[in-house]
mmCIF file of C-alpha atoms in Angstrom:
data_model
loop_
_atom_site.group_PDB
_atom_site.id
_atom_site.type_symbol
_atom_site.label_atom_id
_atom_site.label_comp_id
_atom_site.label_asym_id
_atom_site.label_seq_id
_atom_site.Cartn_x
_atom_site.Cartn_y
_atom_site.Cartn_z
ATOM 1 C CA MET A 30 -17.102 -16.603 6.454
ATOM 2 C CA PRO A 31 -13.350 -15.900 6.296
ATOM 3 C CA LYS A 32 -12.228 -12.617 4.768
ATOM 4 C CA ARG A 33 -11.413 -13.174 1.097
ATOM 5 C CA GLY A 34 -7.682 -13.545 0.367
ATOM 6 C CA LEU A 35 -5.773 -11.228 -1.927
ATOM 7 C CA LEU A 36 -4.767 -12.095 -5.487
ATOM 8 C CA ILE A 37 -1.173 -10.884 -5.818
ATOM 9 C CA VAL A 38 0.066 -10.867 -9.399
ATOM 10 C CA ILE A 39 3.850 -10.795 -9.697
ATOM 11 C CA SER A 40 4.956 -9.973 -13.181
ATOM 12 C CA GLY A 41 7.690 -8.285 -15.194
ATOM 13 C CA PRO A 42 10.046 -8.816 -18.108
ATOM 14 C CA SER A 43 11.883 -12.101 -18.492
ATOM 15 C CA GLY A 44 15.193 -11.807 -16.620
ATOM 16 C CA ALA A 45 13.896 -9.445 -13.911
ATOM 17 C CA GLY A 46 13.994 -12.248 -11.331
ATOM 18 C CA LYS A 47 10.307 -12.795 -10.528
ATOM 19 C CA GLY A 48 10.717 -16.577 -10.165
ATOM 20 C CA THR A 49 13.342 -16.333 -7.415
ATOM 21 C CA ILE A 50 11.319 -13.681 -5.600
ATOM 22 C CA CYS A 51 8.132 -15.790 -5.679
ATOM 23 C CA LYS A 52 9.925 -18.873 -4.340
ATOM 24 C CA SER A 53 11.228 -16.841 -1.429
ATOM 25 C CA ILE A 54 7.783 -15.356 -0.639
ATOM 26 C CA ILE A 55 6.182 -18.798 -0.668
ATOM 27 C CA ASN A 56 8.810 -20.102 1.756
ATOM 28 C CA GLU A 57 8.154 -17.287 4.208
ATOM 29 C CA SER A 58 4.362 -17.054 4.099
ATOM 30 C CA ASP A 59 1.131 -18.975 3.897
ATOM 31 C CA CYS A 60 0.339 -17.756 0.365
ATOM 32 C CA TRP A 61 -0.687 -20.321 -2.227
ATOM 33 C CA ILE A 62 1.181 -20.071 -5.500
ATOM 34 C CA SER A 63 -1.158 -20.536 -8.421
ATOM 35 C CA VAL A 64 -0.518 -23.711 -10.442
ATOM 36 C CA SER A 65 -1.085 -23.574 -14.203
ATOM 37 C CA ALA A 66 -3.038 -26.096 -16.239
ATOM 38 C CA THR A 67 -1.323 -27.455 -19.342
ATOM 39 C CA THR A 68 -1.821 -29.894 -22.199
ATOM 40 C CA ARG A 69 1.911 -30.599 -22.283
ATOM 41 C CA ALA A 70 2.875 -34.147 -21.205
ATOM 42 C CA PRO A 71 4.306 -34.429 -17.670
ATOM 43 C CA ARG A 72 8.101 -34.645 -17.511
ATOM 44 C CA ALA A 73 9.884 -37.053 -15.177
ATOM 45 C CA GLY A 74 9.363 -36.014 -11.562
ATOM 46 C CA GLU A 75 6.590 -33.500 -12.256
ATOM 47 C CA ILE A 76 3.678 -33.825 -9.852
ATOM 48 C CA GLU A 77 0.008 -33.241 -10.747
ATOM 49 C CA GLY A 78 -1.268 -30.214 -8.821
ATOM 50 C CA THR A 79 2.205 -29.095 -7.748
ATOM 51 C CA ASN A 80 4.020 -28.380 -11.005
ATOM 52 C CA TYR A 81 0.959 -28.313 -13.232
ATOM 53 C CA PHE A 82 -2.590 -29.553 -13.557
ATOM 54 C CA PHE A 83 -2.173 -31.874 -16.550
ATOM 55 C CA LEU A 84 -5.162 -31.848 -18.891
ATOM 56 C CA THR A 85 -6.005 -33.386 -22.247
ATOM 57 C CA LYS A 86 -6.656 -31.006 -25.129
ATOM 58 C CA GLU A 87 -10.374 -31.827 -24.831
ATOM 59 C CA GLU A 88 -10.439 -31.016 -21.109
ATOM 60 C CA PHE A 89 -8.528 -27.784 -21.710
ATOM 61 C CA ASN A 90 -10.872 -26.707 -24.509
ATOM 62 C CA LYS A 91 -13.910 -27.507 -22.346
ATOM 63 C CA LYS A 92 -12.496 -25.185 -19.670
ATOM 64 C CA ILE A 93 -11.973 -22.455 -22.271
ATOM 65 C CA GLU A 94 -15.633 -22.834 -23.301
ATOM 66 C CA ASP A 95 -16.706 -22.698 -19.646
ATOM 67 C CA ASN A 96 -14.736 -19.447 -19.213
ATOM 68 C CA ASP A 97 -12.662 -21.163 -16.533
ATOM 69 C CA PHE A 98 -9.312 -19.533 -17.306
ATOM 70 C CA LEU A 99 -8.133 -16.170 -16.021
ATOM 71 C CA GLU A 100 -5.820 -16.286 -19.037
ATOM 72 C CA TYR A 101 -4.398 -18.922 -21.378
ATOM 73 C CA VAL A 102 -1.815 -19.056 -24.105
ATOM 74 C CA GLU A 103 -0.458 -21.510 -26.680
ATOM 75 C CA VAL A 104 3.321 -22.059 -26.743
ATOM 76 C CA TYR A 105 4.882 -24.451 -29.299
ATOM 77 C CA GLY A 106 1.562 -26.277 -29.732
ATOM 78 C CA ASN A 107 0.894 -26.714 -25.986
ATOM 79 C CA LEU A 108 -1.768 -24.828 -24.075
ATOM 80 C CA TYR A 109 -1.066 -23.217 -20.690
ATOM 81 C CA GLY A 110 -3.646 -21.465 -18.522
ATOM 82 C CA THR A 111 -4.511 -20.137 -15.055
ATOM 83 C CA PRO A 112 -7.584 -22.021 -13.746
ATOM 84 C CA LYS A 113 -10.109 -19.508 -12.448
ATOM 85 C CA SER A 114 -12.152 -21.863 -10.244
ATOM 86 C CA LYS A 115 -9.074 -23.072 -8.324
ATOM 87 C CA VAL A 116 -7.851 -19.498 -7.690
ATOM 88 C CA GLU A 117 -11.360 -18.463 -6.567
ATOM 89 C CA GLU A 118 -11.617 -21.462 -4.238
ATOM 90 C CA VAL A 119 -8.357 -20.555 -2.456
ATOM 91 C CA LEU A 120 -9.221 -16.828 -2.260
ATOM 92 C CA ASN A 121 -12.636 -17.651 -0.785
ATOM 93 C CA SER A 122 -10.988 -19.821 1.876
ATOM 94 C CA GLY A 123 -9.249 -16.624 3.067
ATOM 95 C CA ARG A 124 -5.799 -17.511 1.785
ATOM 96 C CA ASP A 125 -3.776 -15.182 -0.458
ATOM 97 C CA VAL A 126 -2.846 -16.363 -3.937
ATOM 98 C CA ILE A 127 0.426 -15.473 -5.670
ATOM 99 C CA LEU A 128 0.329 -15.580 -9.446
ATOM 100 C CA GLU A 129 3.733 -15.419 -11.161
ATOM 101 C CA ILE A 130 3.120 -14.554 -14.764
ATOM 102 C CA ASP A 131 4.546 -12.743 -17.785
ATOM 103 C CA ILE A 132 3.341 -9.285 -18.743
ATOM 104 C CA GLN A 133 0.929 -10.346 -21.489
ATOM 105 C CA GLY A 134 -0.705 -12.854 -19.118
ATOM 106 C CA ALA A 135 -0.947 -10.346 -16.275
ATOM 107 C CA LEU A 136 -2.731 -7.837 -18.484
ATOM 108 C CA LYS A 137 -5.288 -10.497 -19.436
ATOM 109 C CA VAL A 138 -5.841 -11.400 -15.759
ATOM 110 C CA LYS A 139 -6.321 -7.728 -14.950
ATOM 111 C CA GLU A 140 -9.244 -7.552 -17.368
ATOM 112 C CA LYS A 141 -11.013 -10.216 -15.283
ATOM 113 C CA VAL A 142 -9.855 -9.444 -11.721
ATOM 114 C CA ASP A 143 -9.818 -5.755 -10.940
ATOM 115 C CA ASP A 144 -9.340 -6.111 -7.177
ATOM 116 C CA GLY A 145 -6.032 -7.954 -7.595
ATOM 117 C CA VAL A 146 -2.730 -6.399 -6.546
ATOM 118 C CA TYR A 147 -0.514 -6.013 -9.612
ATOM 119 C CA ILE A 148 3.214 -5.810 -8.913
ATOM 120 C CA PHE A 149 5.802 -5.202 -11.642
ATOM 121 C CA ILE A 150 9.325 -6.481 -10.960
ATOM 122 C CA LEU A 151 12.035 -4.298 -12.475
ATOM 123 C CA PRO A 152 15.679 -5.328 -12.919
ATOM 124 C CA PRO A 153 18.234 -3.140 -11.069
ATOM 125 C CA SER A 154 18.837 -1.336 -14.391
ATOM 126 C CA MET A 155 18.188 -1.799 -18.101
ATOM 127 C CA GLU A 156 21.893 -2.535 -18.544
ATOM 128 C CA GLU A 157 21.641 -5.322 -15.946
ATOM 129 C CA LEU A 158 18.591 -6.769 -17.761
ATOM 130 C CA LYS A 159 20.607 -6.748 -21.006
ATOM 131 C CA GLN A 160 23.430 -8.653 -19.322
ATOM 132 C CA ARG A 161 20.993 -11.216 -17.897
ATOM 133 C CA ILE A 162 19.400 -11.776 -21.304
ATOM 134 C CA ILE A 163 22.878 -12.195 -22.855
ATOM 135 C CA LYS A 164 23.893 -14.709 -20.158
ATOM 136 C CA ARG A 165 20.751 -16.806 -20.655
ATOM 137 C CA GLY A 166 21.457 -18.288 -24.046
ATOM 138 C CA SER A 167 23.767 -18.602 -27.008
ATOM 139 C CA GLU A 168 21.711 -16.417 -29.279
ATOM 140 C CA THR A 169 22.653 -14.582 -32.443
ATOM 141 C CA PRO A 170 23.234 -10.815 -32.162
ATOM 142 C CA GLU A 171 19.981 -10.310 -34.112
ATOM 143 C CA SER A 172 17.821 -12.440 -31.809
ATOM 144 C CA LEU A 173 19.471 -10.774 -28.793
ATOM 145 C CA MET A 174 18.496 -7.369 -30.170
ATOM 146 C CA THR A 175 14.931 -8.619 -30.710
ATOM 147 C CA ARG A 176 14.706 -9.923 -27.135
ATOM 148 C CA PHE A 177 16.132 -6.775 -25.689
ATOM 149 C CA LYS A 178 13.818 -4.580 -27.757
ATOM 150 C CA SER A 179 10.870 -6.688 -26.621
ATOM 151 C CA ALA A 180 11.867 -6.300 -22.948
ATOM 152 C CA TYR A 181 12.095 -2.539 -23.479
ATOM 153 C CA GLU A 182 8.664 -2.428 -25.076
ATOM 154 C CA GLU A 183 7.141 -4.597 -22.371
ATOM 155 C CA ILE A 184 8.380 -2.286 -19.625
ATOM 156 C CA ASN A 185 6.067 0.373 -21.010
ATOM 157 C CA PHE A 186 3.147 -1.653 -19.640
ATOM 158 C CA ILE A 187 4.334 -0.836 -16.110
ATOM 159 C CA SER A 188 1.698 1.922 -15.943
ATOM 160 C CA LYS A 189 -1.029 -0.750 -15.896
ATOM 161 C CA TYR A 190 0.291 -2.054 -12.569
ATOM 162 C CA ASN A 191 -0.299 -0.810 -9.018
ATOM 163 C CA TYR A 192 3.229 -1.230 -7.710
ATOM 164 C CA ALA A 193 6.763 -1.550 -9.036
ATOM 165 C CA VAL A 194 9.578 -3.212 -7.132
ATOM 166 C CA ILE A 195 13.204 -2.891 -8.271
ATOM 167 C CA ASN A 196 14.996 -6.203 -7.767
ATOM 168 C CA ASN A 197 18.288 -4.915 -6.364
ATOM 169 C CA THR A 198 18.455 -7.837 -3.936
ATOM 170 C CA VAL A 199 15.940 -10.650 -3.516
ATOM 171 C CA GLU A 200 15.676 -9.986 0.250
ATOM 172 C CA GLU A 201 14.817 -6.318 -0.273
ATOM 173 C CA ALA A 202 12.320 -7.086 -3.050
ATOM 174 C CA VAL A 203 10.611 -9.742 -0.894
ATOM 175 C CA ARG A 204 10.426 -7.374 2.079
ATOM 176 C CA LYS A 205 8.812 -4.726 -0.115
ATOM 177 C CA ILE A 206 6.259 -7.169 -1.518
ATOM 178 C CA GLN A 207 5.399 -8.335 2.000
ATOM 179 C CA SER A 208 4.877 -4.683 2.985
ATOM 180 C CA ILE A 209 2.613 -4.209 -0.035
ATOM 181 C CA ILE A 210 0.524 -7.220 1.042
ATOM 182 C CA THR A 211 0.282 -5.910 4.633
ATOM 183 C CA ALA A 212 -0.660 -2.433 3.381
ATOM 184 C CA GLU A 213 -3.311 -3.759 0.995
ATOM 185 C CA LYS A 214 -4.931 -5.550 3.933
ATOM 186 C CA CYS A 215 -5.164 -2.187 5.716
ATOM 187 C CA ARG A 216 -7.130 -0.572 2.872
ATOM 188 C CA VAL A 217 -10.119 1.156 4.396
ATOM 189 C CA GLY A 218 -12.700 -0.977 2.592
ATOM 190 C CA ARG A 219 -11.276 -4.241 3.926
ATOM 191 C CA VAL A 220 -10.740 -3.094 7.520
ATOM 192 C CA LYS A 221 -13.994 -1.165 7.859
ATOM 193 C CA ASP A 222 -16.197 -4.088 6.932
ATOM 194 C CA SER A 223 -14.508 -6.518 9.316
ATOM 195 C CA PHE A 224 -14.290 -3.987 12.167
ATOM 196 C CA PHE A 225 -17.984 -3.268 12.174
ATOM 197 C CA GLU A 226 -18.901 -6.871 11.402
ATOM 198 C CA ILE A 227 -16.969 -8.559 14.202
ATOM 199 C CA LYS A 228 -16.697 -5.947 16.904
ATOM 200 C CA GLU A 229 -20.247 -4.721 17.279
ATOM 201 C CA MET B 19 16.760 16.763 -6.778
ATOM 202 C CA PRO B 20 15.769 14.293 -4.042
ATOM 203 C CA LYS B 21 12.526 12.387 -4.473
ATOM 204 C CA ARG B 22 9.730 14.214 -2.644
ATOM 205 C CA GLY B 23 8.888 12.732 0.755
ATOM 206 C CA LEU B 24 5.452 11.397 1.661
ATOM 207 C CA LEU B 25 2.913 13.255 3.783
ATOM 208 C CA ILE B 26 1.507 10.650 6.152
ATOM 209 C CA VAL B 27 -1.588 11.826 8.008
ATOM 210 C CA ILE B 28 -2.349 9.807 11.131
ATOM 211 C CA SER B 29 -5.801 10.492 12.447
ATOM 212 C CA GLY B 30 -8.720 8.947 14.249
ATOM 213 C CA PRO B 31 -11.106 9.500 17.145
ATOM 214 C CA SER B 32 -9.807 10.766 20.452
ATOM 215 C CA GLY B 33 -8.866 7.725 22.545
ATOM 216 C CA ALA B 34 -7.807 5.539 19.616
ATOM 217 C CA GLY B 35 -4.148 5.892 20.563
ATOM 218 C CA LYS B 36 -2.706 7.874 17.646
ATOM 219 C CA GLY B 37 -0.338 9.873 19.884
ATOM 220 C CA THR B 38 1.434 6.801 21.265
ATOM 221 C CA ILE B 39 1.678 5.298 17.785
ATOM 222 C CA CYS B 40 3.214 8.465 16.306
ATOM 223 C CA LYS B 41 5.825 8.714 19.072
ATOM 224 C CA SER B 42 6.881 5.158 18.378
ATOM 225 C CA ILE B 43 7.125 5.736 14.605
ATOM 226 C CA ILE B 44 9.239 8.855 15.100
ATOM 227 C CA ASN B 45 11.625 6.920 17.368
ATOM 228 C CA GLU B 46 12.099 4.204 14.765
ATOM 229 C CA SER B 47 12.375 6.234 11.567
ATOM 230 C CA ASP B 48 13.711 9.380 9.995
ATOM 231 C CA CYS B 49 10.248 10.917 9.539
ATOM 232 C CA TRP B 50 9.719 14.487 10.657
ATOM 233 C CA ILE B 51 6.647 15.006 12.824
ATOM 234 C CA SER B 52 4.815 18.154 11.852
ATOM 235 C CA VAL B 53 4.872 20.884 14.506
ATOM 236 C CA SER B 54 1.804 23.107 14.863
ATOM 237 C CA ALA B 55 1.823 26.870 15.065
ATOM 238 C CA THR B 56 -0.168 28.406 17.921
ATOM 239 C CA THR B 57 -1.042 31.746 19.466
ATOM 240 C CA ARG B 58 -1.184 30.143 22.907
ATOM 241 C CA ALA B 59 1.567 31.294 25.301
ATOM 242 C CA PRO B 60 4.428 28.825 25.805
ATOM 243 C CA ARG B 61 4.211 26.725 28.957
ATOM 244 C CA ALA B 62 7.253 26.024 31.134
ATOM 245 C CA GLY B 63 9.660 23.755 29.298
ATOM 246 C CA GLU B 64 8.031 24.071 25.881
ATOM 247 C CA ILE B 65 10.540 24.660 23.098
ATOM 248 C CA GLU B 66 9.950 26.797 20.001
ATOM 249 C CA GLY B 67 9.965 24.571 16.900
ATOM 250 C CA THR B 68 9.776 21.352 18.913
ATOM 251 C CA ASN B 69 6.494 21.604 20.791
ATOM 252 C CA TYR B 70 5.010 24.457 18.773
ATOM 253 C CA PHE B 71 5.892 27.414 16.630
ATOM 254 C CA PHE B 72 4.712 30.240 18.892
ATOM 255 C CA LEU B 73 3.180 33.131 16.990
ATOM 256 C CA THR B 74 1.422 36.354 17.891
ATOM 257 C CA LYS B 75 -2.195 36.724 16.790
ATOM 258 C CA GLU B 76 -1.020 39.171 14.112
ATOM 259 C CA GLU B 77 1.565 36.743 12.760
ATOM 260 C CA PHE B 78 -0.976 33.926 12.764
ATOM 261 C CA ASN B 79 -3.579 36.034 10.955
ATOM 262 C CA LYS B 80 -0.995 37.093 8.378
ATOM 263 C CA LYS B 81 -0.295 33.407 7.683
ATOM 264 C CA ILE B 82 -4.021 32.742 7.291
ATOM 265 C CA GLU B 83 -4.195 35.597 4.751
ATOM 266 C CA ASP B 84 -1.159 34.189 2.928
ATOM 267 C CA ASN B 85 -2.892 30.796 2.734
ATOM 268 C CA ASP B 86 0.008 29.307 4.683
ATOM 269 C CA PHE B 87 -1.958 26.789 6.756
ATOM 270 C CA LEU B 88 -2.954 23.314 5.659
ATOM 271 C CA GLU B 89 -5.642 23.678 8.324
ATOM 272 C CA TYR B 90 -6.243 25.782 11.416
ATOM 273 C CA VAL B 91 -8.735 25.856 14.234
ATOM 274 C CA GLU B 92 -9.611 28.004 17.235
ATOM 275 C CA VAL B 93 -9.826 26.270 20.628
ATOM 276 C CA TYR B 94 -10.758 28.257 23.753
ATOM 277 C CA GLY B 95 -9.659 31.497 22.096
ATOM 278 C CA ASN B 96 -6.267 30.189 20.924
ATOM 279 C CA LEU B 97 -5.432 29.476 17.298
ATOM 280 C CA TYR B 98 -3.669 26.283 16.218
ATOM 281 C CA GLY B 99 -2.579 25.479 12.676
ATOM 282 C CA THR B 100 -0.378 23.285 10.457
ATOM 283 C CA PRO B 101 2.127 25.524 8.632
ATOM 284 C CA LYS B 102 2.091 24.654 4.931
ATOM 285 C CA SER B 103 5.480 26.146 3.992
ATOM 286 C CA LYS B 104 7.325 24.178 6.683
ATOM 287 C CA VAL B 105 5.677 20.878 5.661
ATOM 288 C CA GLU B 106 6.448 21.600 1.980
ATOM 289 C CA GLU B 107 10.067 22.421 2.786
ATOM 290 C CA VAL B 108 10.604 19.080 4.563
ATOM 291 C CA LEU B 109 8.784 17.091 1.851
ATOM 292 C CA ASN B 110 10.873 18.748 -0.860
ATOM 293 C CA SER B 111 14.069 17.814 1.003
ATOM 294 C CA GLY B 112 12.999 14.169 0.470
ATOM 295 C CA ARG B 113 12.039 13.471 4.073
ATOM 296 C CA ASP B 114 8.643 12.030 5.027
ATOM 297 C CA VAL B 115 6.337 14.089 7.232
ATOM 298 C CA ILE B 116 4.008 12.600 9.839
ATOM 299 C CA LEU B 117 1.001 14.705 10.715
ATOM 300 C CA GLU B 118 -0.917 13.605 13.805
ATOM 301 C CA ILE B 119 -4.270 15.301 13.721
ATOM 302 C CA ASP B 120 -7.932 14.919 14.635
ATOM 303 C CA ILE B 121 -10.504 13.915 12.071
ATOM 304 C CA GLN B 122 -11.847 17.396 11.281
ATOM 305 C CA GLY B 123 -8.297 18.660 10.713
ATOM 306 C CA ALA B 124 -7.345 15.683 8.548
ATOM 307 C CA LEU B 125 -10.339 16.254 6.273
ATOM 308 C CA LYS B 126 -9.305 19.896 5.797
ATOM 309 C CA VAL B 127 -5.717 18.841 4.962
ATOM 310 C CA LYS B 128 -7.059 16.343 2.439
ATOM 311 C CA GLU B 129 -8.770 19.144 0.529
ATOM 312 C CA LYS B 130 -5.355 20.737 -0.022
ATOM 313 C CA VAL B 131 -3.026 17.722 -0.292
ATOM 314 C CA ASP B 132 -4.464 14.950 -2.401
ATOM 315 C CA ASP B 133 -1.256 12.914 -2.712
ATOM 316 C CA GLY B 134 -0.984 12.441 1.051
ATOM 317 C CA VAL B 135 -1.421 9.039 2.697
ATOM 318 C CA TYR B 136 -4.417 9.170 5.021
ATOM 319 C CA ILE B 137 -4.435 6.582 7.801
ATOM 320 C CA PHE B 138 -7.332 6.177 10.239
ATOM 321 C CA ILE B 139 -6.481 4.653 13.636
ATOM 322 C CA LEU B 140 -9.301 2.530 15.059
ATOM 323 C CA PRO B 141 -9.541 1.372 18.675
ATOM 324 C CA PRO B 142 -9.576 -2.431 19.176
ATOM 325 C CA SER B 143 -13.377 -2.166 19.503
ATOM 326 C CA MET B 144 -16.055 0.438 20.092
ATOM 327 C CA GLU B 145 -16.472 -0.957 23.612
ATOM 328 C CA GLU B 146 -12.754 -0.386 24.267
ATOM 329 C CA LEU B 147 -13.028 3.195 22.980
ATOM 330 C CA LYS B 148 -15.935 3.752 25.375
ATOM 331 C CA GLN B 149 -13.835 2.491 28.289
ATOM 332 C CA ARG B 150 -10.915 4.746 27.304
ATOM 333 C CA ILE B 151 -13.172 7.794 27.121
ATOM 334 C CA ILE B 152 -14.633 6.929 30.548
ATOM 335 C CA LYS B 153 -11.139 6.544 32.056
ATOM 336 C CA ARG B 154 -9.939 9.894 30.693
ATOM 337 C CA GLY B 155 -11.973 12.234 32.836
ATOM 338 C CA SER B 156 -14.456 12.729 35.604
ATOM 339 C CA GLU B 157 -17.292 13.655 33.327
ATOM 340 C CA THR B 158 -21.019 13.631 33.882
ATOM 341 C CA PRO B 159 -23.012 10.775 32.345
ATOM 342 C CA GLU B 160 -24.479 13.316 29.892
ATOM 343 C CA SER B 161 -21.132 14.651 28.684
ATOM 344 C CA LEU B 162 -19.819 11.078 28.425
ATOM 345 C CA MET B 163 -22.747 10.196 26.188
ATOM 346 C CA THR B 164 -22.033 13.274 24.039
ATOM 347 C CA ARG B 165 -18.356 12.345 23.675
ATOM 348 C CA PHE B 166 -19.172 8.765 22.853
ATOM 349 C CA LYS B 167 -21.780 9.770 20.307
ATOM 350 C CA SER B 168 -19.320 12.180 18.727
ATOM 351 C CA ALA B 169 -16.669 9.418 18.469
ATOM 352 C CA TYR B 170 -19.271 7.194 16.810
ATOM 353 C CA GLU B 171 -20.205 9.887 14.323
ATOM 354 C CA GLU B 172 -16.585 10.689 13.576
ATOM 355 C CA ILE B 173 -15.805 7.088 12.720
ATOM 356 C CA ASN B 174 -18.150 7.433 9.753
ATOM 357 C CA PHE B 175 -15.522 9.630 8.102
ATOM 358 C CA ILE B 176 -13.262 6.589 7.810
ATOM 359 C CA SER B 177 -14.320 6.207 4.159
ATOM 360 C CA LYS B 178 -12.457 9.419 3.315
ATOM 361 C CA TYR B 179 -9.167 7.759 4.300
ATOM 362 C CA ASN B 180 -6.891 5.430 2.328
ATOM 363 C CA TYR B 181 -6.024 3.027 5.127
ATOM 364 C CA ALA B 182 -7.382 1.932 8.503
ATOM 365 C CA VAL B 183 -5.247 0.403 11.222
ATOM 366 C CA ILE B 184 -6.800 -1.233 14.270
ATOM 367 C CA ASN B 185 -4.755 -0.380 17.363
ATOM 368 C CA ASN B 186 -4.748 -3.799 19.043
ATOM 369 C CA THR B 187 -1.147 -3.319 20.152
ATOM 370 C CA VAL B 188 1.092 -0.327 19.473
ATOM 371 C CA GLU B 189 3.830 -2.589 18.027
ATOM 372 C CA GLU B 190 1.445 -4.166 15.505
ATOM 373 C CA ALA B 191 -0.079 -0.813 14.530
ATOM 374 C CA VAL B 192 3.391 0.711 14.022
ATOM 375 C CA ARG B 193 4.517 -2.263 11.925
ATOM 376 C CA LYS B 194 1.435 -1.875 9.723
ATOM 377 C CA ILE B 195 1.991 1.852 9.263
ATOM 378 C CA GLN B 196 5.626 1.225 8.337
ATOM 379 C CA SER B 197 4.444 -1.320 5.756
ATOM 380 C CA ILE B 198 1.989 1.234 4.365
ATOM 381 C CA ILE B 199 4.834 3.764 3.988
ATOM 382 C CA THR B 200 7.062 1.171 2.261
ATOM 383 C CA ALA B 201 4.198 0.140 -0.043
ATOM 384 C CA GLU B 202 3.318 3.728 -0.949
ATOM 385 C CA LYS B 203 6.931 4.243 -2.023
ATOM 386 C CA CYS B 204 6.534 1.282 -4.398
ATOM 387 C CA ARG B 205 3.548 2.855 -6.189
ATOM 388 C CA VAL B 206 4.211 2.639 -9.903
ATOM 389 C CA GLY B 207 4.247 6.412 -10.471
ATOM 390 C CA ARG B 208 6.979 6.988 -7.901
ATOM 391 C CA VAL B 209 9.209 4.057 -8.899
ATOM 392 C CA LYS B 210 8.817 4.470 -12.657
ATOM 393 C CA ASP B 211 9.979 8.075 -12.713
ATOM 394 C CA SER B 212 13.075 7.432 -10.624
ATOM 395 C CA PHE B 213 13.964 4.197 -12.439
ATOM 396 C CA PHE B 214 14.013 5.808 -15.858
ATOM 397 C CA GLU B 215 15.510 9.039 -14.538
ATOM 398 C CA ILE B 216 18.495 7.547 -12.742
ATOM 399 C CA LYS B 217 19.188 4.318 -14.529
ATOM 400 C CA GLU B 218 19.270 5.350 -18.157
#
């Protein structure tokens, strides 16, 4: 039986750059990036199983009943969720799974998977995060303040994570995450079992 | 104040190759390798502060009384110890300290320093370790058996360590240890404090 893969949860406030970092990790490694299920209709060019697993509301609700989501959320009337059975299948095949997810989602996953590796991506500074939020949209000063306050509040959840990586440059952040993955595979529990299993 | 360095304890059974690994890490990084104090007389070419800190028995005993050793041991009538104040001084300057030490010594250090990173070096296999022990000396079959049994027993202490690295090749083992050091510096506690200290 192959050694179980690692679940690597990459999370952080919106604007910290987790999407770019995840894309780069996927390009350089054999990790599988978790694909969400959704009840939203496919957009032009979106591929089943690559962009999303597209489900009907009935299928989605059945999966909720079967406890087959690591987490799920409703956004503007559409449901989005992380399918547990698919993640488990990949982990059991020995491959690592990357899950890119917002902070609320990550905290829900952590309640179900306590041997995951939880990495919090921080912007280079709070000022930089503010600038990125400002650049993102033509928002009113009030809604900007709300978004910025929410990012500030969310950062407090950092203590629930195992690691924090400051996104000064994507290359440096990716290198650090790769080191974290290598290090986690050297944890005594993982190495000990395989050493005595295979070698004697 | 610079961020405190990491104490990285590299340990394992005799014959696992920790000496070669440590030399290679020192060559490739800015870590300081801890130098032992000893009451043994200097041999030709040995340099104070590089090979050992040479102390008289009185000086050594005074340091024991002052609780200034992370661990010490007597071998063939000579005392050897890891000077606590020197290690602390380097850590406080922000530099990492590598401590290469046998298993008994590492366990004593762990009682005093609980935020150290404890890495256990494993041979590629128990058979390989046996061969290395055989190659080392012209020992009797009985003393070989004793040494091999002792190595076996010592490996049980692996559970007291944080990480285990199998020494298949020195290059791979060094790369893994460097990843462990990088990862440990990304632990939430370390990053969080400096992020909010410096950036705001």
